[in-house]
């Protein structure tokens, strides 16, 4: 790097390819790259890394919220900036992580609302005879993620003991459908 002239955009591109790629799930890498390319770089990307300050970042968050992005999406961008800029400190490109002192918007937790018994019965009635009927029943009774259910194989189902094992998941990556590890160990 030319420490004096590297821009935020150049640094983030390099950081994503060199430090993030391969260390997270492909879907997380794709999401982070999308947020960097479509939101962070157009506004902060042209700034010199050494000139970036907390006020720039706080203003960026306000701007993104004002354009209609959710607090959750802006919080994801904060996480990207915080992680990326932490590496700049480690590499001695800057002396401190300016994202550490910025307060991102708090994501509003999504409240899960389970189907009532009547709604469940109506769903099952509507699905009766549909080729995906079993999938709907499995979803309601297990809470499995869509990608987990779509990746199931017969060897994952133990009919004798009424056990379904989640061993992989189906995700989209770069326009392709790929199999990967389940999102969490609890899966």
CSV table of C-alpha atoms in Angstrom, one decimal:
chain,number,residue,atom,x,y,z
A,1,UNK,CA,0.0,0.0,0.0
A,2,UNK,CA,0.9,3.6,-0.5
A,3,UNK,CA,-0.1,4.4,3.1
A,4,UNK,CA,-0.7,8.1,2.3
A,5,UNK,CA,-2.8,7.7,-0.8
A,6,UNK,CA,-4.9,4.5,-0.3
A,7,UNK,CA,-8.6,5.3,-0.4
A,8,UNK,CA,-11.2,3.7,1.8
A,9,UNK,CA,-12.7,2.0,-1.3
A,10,UNK,CA,-9.3,0.5,-2.4
A,11,UNK,CA,-8.6,-0.7,1.1
A,12,UNK,CA,-12.0,-2.3,1.5
A,13,UNK,CA,-11.7,-4.1,-1.8
A,14,UNK,CA,-8.3,-5.5,-0.8
A,15,UNK,CA,-9.5,-6.4,2.7
A,16,UNK,CA,-12.6,-8.3,1.4
A,17,UNK,CA,-10.5,-10.3,-1.1
A,18,UNK,CA,-7.5,-10.8,1.2
A,19,UNK,CA,-8.9,-11.2,4.7
A,20,UNK,CA,-12.7,-11.9,4.4
A,21,UNK,CA,-12.9,-14.2,1.4
A,22,UNK,CA,-12.7,-17.8,2.5
A,23,UNK,CA,-13.0,-17.0,6.2
A,24,UNK,CA,-16.8,-16.7,6.2
A,25,UNK,CA,-19.6,-18.4,4.4
A,26,UNK,CA,-19.9,-17.4,0.8
A,27,UNK,CA,-23.3,-15.9,1.3
A,28,UNK,CA,-21.9,-13.6,4.1
A,29,UNK,CA,-19.0,-12.6,1.8
A,30,UNK,CA,-21.4,-11.9,-1.0
A,31,UNK,CA,-23.6,-9.8,1.3
A,32,UNK,CA,-20.6,-7.8,2.6
A,33,UNK,CA,-19.3,-7.3,-0.9
A,34,UNK,CA,-22.7,-6.1,-2.0
A,35,UNK,CA,-22.9,-3.6,0.9
A,36,UNK,CA,-19.4,-2.3,0.3
A,37,UNK,CA,-19.9,-1.9,-3.5
A,38,UNK,CA,-23.4,-0.5,-3.4
A,39,UNK,CA,-23.4,1.7,-0.3
A,40,UNK,CA,-20.1,2.2,1.4
A,41,UNK,CA,-17.8,2.9,-1.6
A,42,UNK,CA,-20.1,5.3,-3.4
A,43,UNK,CA,-20.1,7.6,-0.3
A,44,UNK,CA,-16.9,6.9,1.6
A,45,UNK,CA,-14.8,5.1,-0.9
A,46,UNK,CA,-13.1,8.1,-2.4
A,47,UNK,CA,-11.8,9.4,0.9
A,48,UNK,CA,-8.2,8.8,1.8
A,49,UNK,CA,-8.1,6.1,4.5
A,50,UNK,CA,-5.9,8.3,6.7
A,51,UNK,CA,-8.5,11.2,6.5
A,52,UNK,CA,-11.5,9.1,7.3
A,53,UNK,CA,-13.0,10.1,10.7
A,54,UNK,CA,-15.8,9.2,13.0
A,55,UNK,CA,-17.9,12.1,11.8
A,56,UNK,CA,-17.8,10.8,8.2
A,57,UNK,CA,-19.0,7.4,9.4
A,58,UNK,CA,-21.8,8.8,11.6
A,59,UNK,CA,-23.0,11.0,8.7
A,60,UNK,CA,-22.9,8.0,6.4
A,61,UNK,CA,-25.2,6.0,8.8
A,62,UNK,CA,-27.6,8.9,9.0
A,63,UNK,CA,-27.6,9.2,5.2
A,64,UNK,CA,-28.3,5.5,4.7
A,65,UNK,CA,-31.2,5.6,7.2
A,66,UNK,CA,-32.6,8.7,5.5
A,67,UNK,CA,-32.6,6.9,2.1
A,68,UNK,CA,-34.8,4.2,3.6
A,69,UNK,CA,-32.4,1.5,4.5
A,70,UNK,CA,-33.3,-0.5,7.7
A,71,UNK,CA,-31.4,-0.1,10.9
A,72,UNK,CA,-30.4,-3.7,10.6
A,73,UNK,CA,-28.8,-3.1,7.2
A,74,UNK,CA,-26.9,0.0,8.4
A,75,UNK,CA,-25.8,-2.0,11.5
A,76,UNK,CA,-24.3,-4.7,9.1
A,77,UNK,CA,-22.4,-1.9,7.3
A,78,UNK,CA,-21.1,-0.7,10.7
A,79,UNK,CA,-19.9,-4.3,11.4
A,80,UNK,CA,-18.1,-4.3,8.1
A,81,UNK,CA,-16.4,-1.0,8.7
A,82,UNK,CA,-15.5,-1.9,12.2
A,83,UNK,CA,-13.9,-5.2,11.2
A,84,UNK,CA,-12.2,-3.7,8.2
A,85,UNK,CA,-10.8,-0.7,10.0
A,86,UNK,CA,-9.6,-2.9,12.9
A,87,UNK,CA,-7.3,-4.6,10.3
A,88,UNK,CA,-5.9,-1.1,9.3
A,89,UNK,CA,-4.8,-0.6,12.9
A,90,UNK,CA,-3.2,-4.1,13.1
A,91,UNK,CA,-1.4,-3.3,9.8
A,92,UNK,CA,-0.3,0.1,11.2
A,93,UNK,CA,-2.0,2.0,8.3
A,94,UNK,CA,-3.8,4.2,10.8
A,95,UNK,CA,-3.4,4.6,14.6
A,96,UNK,CA,-7.0,4.0,15.7
A,97,UNK,CA,-10.2,2.5,14.4
A,98,UNK,CA,-12.5,5.5,13.9
A,99,UNK,CA,-15.6,3.2,13.6
A,100,UNK,CA,-15.2,2.1,17.2
A,101,UNK,CA,-16.5,5.3,18.7
A,102,UNK,CA,-19.5,5.6,16.3
A,103,UNK,CA,-22.9,4.4,17.5
A,104,UNK,CA,-24.7,2.5,14.8
A,105,UNK,CA,-28.5,2.4,14.8
A,106,UNK,CA,-29.9,-0.4,16.8
A,107,UNK,CA,-31.6,-3.0,14.7
A,108,UNK,CA,-35.2,-3.6,15.7
A,109,UNK,CA,-35.5,-7.2,16.7
A,110,UNK,CA,-37.9,-9.1,14.5
A,111,UNK,CA,-40.6,-10.6,16.7
A,112,UNK,CA,-41.4,-14.1,15.7
A,113,UNK,CA,-45.1,-14.9,15.7
A,114,UNK,CA,-46.0,-18.6,15.6
A,115,UNK,CA,-49.1,-19.7,13.7
A,116,UNK,CA,-52.1,-20.3,15.8
A,117,UNK,CA,-53.6,-23.8,15.8
A,118,UNK,CA,-56.4,-22.6,13.5
A,119,UNK,CA,-53.9,-21.0,11.1
A,120,UNK,CA,-51.8,-24.2,11.1
A,121,UNK,CA,-54.8,-26.3,10.3
A,122,UNK,CA,-55.8,-23.9,7.4
A,123,UNK,CA,-52.2,-24.0,6.1
A,124,UNK,CA,-52.2,-27.8,6.1
A,125,UNK,CA,-55.7,-27.9,4.5
A,126,UNK,CA,-54.5,-25.6,1.7
A,127,UNK,CA,-51.3,-27.7,1.2
A,128,UNK,CA,-53.1,-31.0,1.1
A,129,UNK,CA,-52.2,-32.8,-2.1
A,130,UNK,CA,-49.5,-30.2,-3.0
A,131,UNK,CA,-46.2,-31.8,-4.0
A,132,UNK,CA,-44.5,-29.8,-1.2
A,133,UNK,CA,-47.0,-30.7,1.5
A,134,UNK,CA,-44.5,-32.7,3.5
A,135,UNK,CA,-42.1,-29.8,3.4
A,136,UNK,CA,-44.8,-27.4,4.9
A,137,UNK,CA,-45.5,-30.0,7.7
A,138,UNK,CA,-41.8,-30.3,8.4
A,139,UNK,CA,-41.3,-26.5,8.5
A,140,UNK,CA,-44.1,-26.0,11.0
A,141,UNK,CA,-43.1,-28.8,13.3
A,142,UNK,CA,-39.3,-28.3,13.3
A,143,UNK,CA,-38.7,-24.6,12.6
A,144,UNK,CA,-36.0,-25.6,10.1
A,145,UNK,CA,-34.7,-23.0,7.8
A,146,UNK,CA,-35.7,-23.2,4.1
A,147,UNK,CA,-32.2,-24.0,3.0
A,148,UNK,CA,-31.8,-26.7,5.6
A,149,UNK,CA,-35.0,-28.4,4.4
A,150,UNK,CA,-34.2,-28.1,0.7
A,151,UNK,CA,-30.8,-29.8,1.3
A,152,UNK,CA,-32.2,-32.9,3.1
A,153,UNK,CA,-31.5,-36.3,1.7
A,154,UNK,CA,-33.1,-39.6,2.6
A,155,UNK,CA,-30.0,-40.6,4.6
A,156,UNK,CA,-30.7,-37.6,6.9
A,157,UNK,CA,-34.1,-39.0,7.9
A,158,UNK,CA,-34.4,-41.8,10.5
A,159,UNK,CA,-38.0,-42.9,10.3
A,160,UNK,CA,-37.6,-45.5,13.1
A,161,UNK,CA,-36.6,-42.9,15.7
A,162,UNK,CA,-38.5,-40.0,14.1
A,163,UNK,CA,-35.3,-38.0,13.8
A,164,UNK,CA,-34.2,-35.6,11.0
A,165,UNK,CA,-30.5,-34.5,11.0
A,166,UNK,CA,-29.5,-31.2,9.4
A,167,UNK,CA,-26.1,-31.9,7.9
A,168,UNK,CA,-26.0,-29.3,5.1
A,169,UNK,CA,-27.9,-26.3,3.7
A,170,UNK,CA,-28.7,-25.0,0.3
A,171,UNK,CA,-27.8,-21.4,-0.5
A,172,UNK,CA,-27.5,-19.1,-3.4
A,173,UNK,CA,-23.9,-17.9,-4.2
A,174,UNK,CA,-23.1,-15.7,-7.1
A,175,UNK,CA,-26.2,-16.8,-9.0
A,176,UNK,CA,-25.5,-20.5,-8.4
A,177,UNK,CA,-27.2,-22.8,-5.9
A,178,UNK,CA,-24.6,-24.6,-3.7
A,179,UNK,CA,-24.6,-26.8,-0.7
A,180,UNK,CA,-22.8,-25.7,2.5
A,181,UNK,CA,-22.5,-26.2,6.2
A,182,UNK,CA,-25.6,-25.4,8.4
A,183,UNK,CA,-25.7,-21.9,9.7
A,184,UNK,CA,-25.3,-22.9,13.4
A,185,UNK,CA,-24.2,-25.9,15.3
A,186,UNK,CA,-27.7,-26.0,16.9
A,187,UNK,CA,-29.1,-26.7,13.4
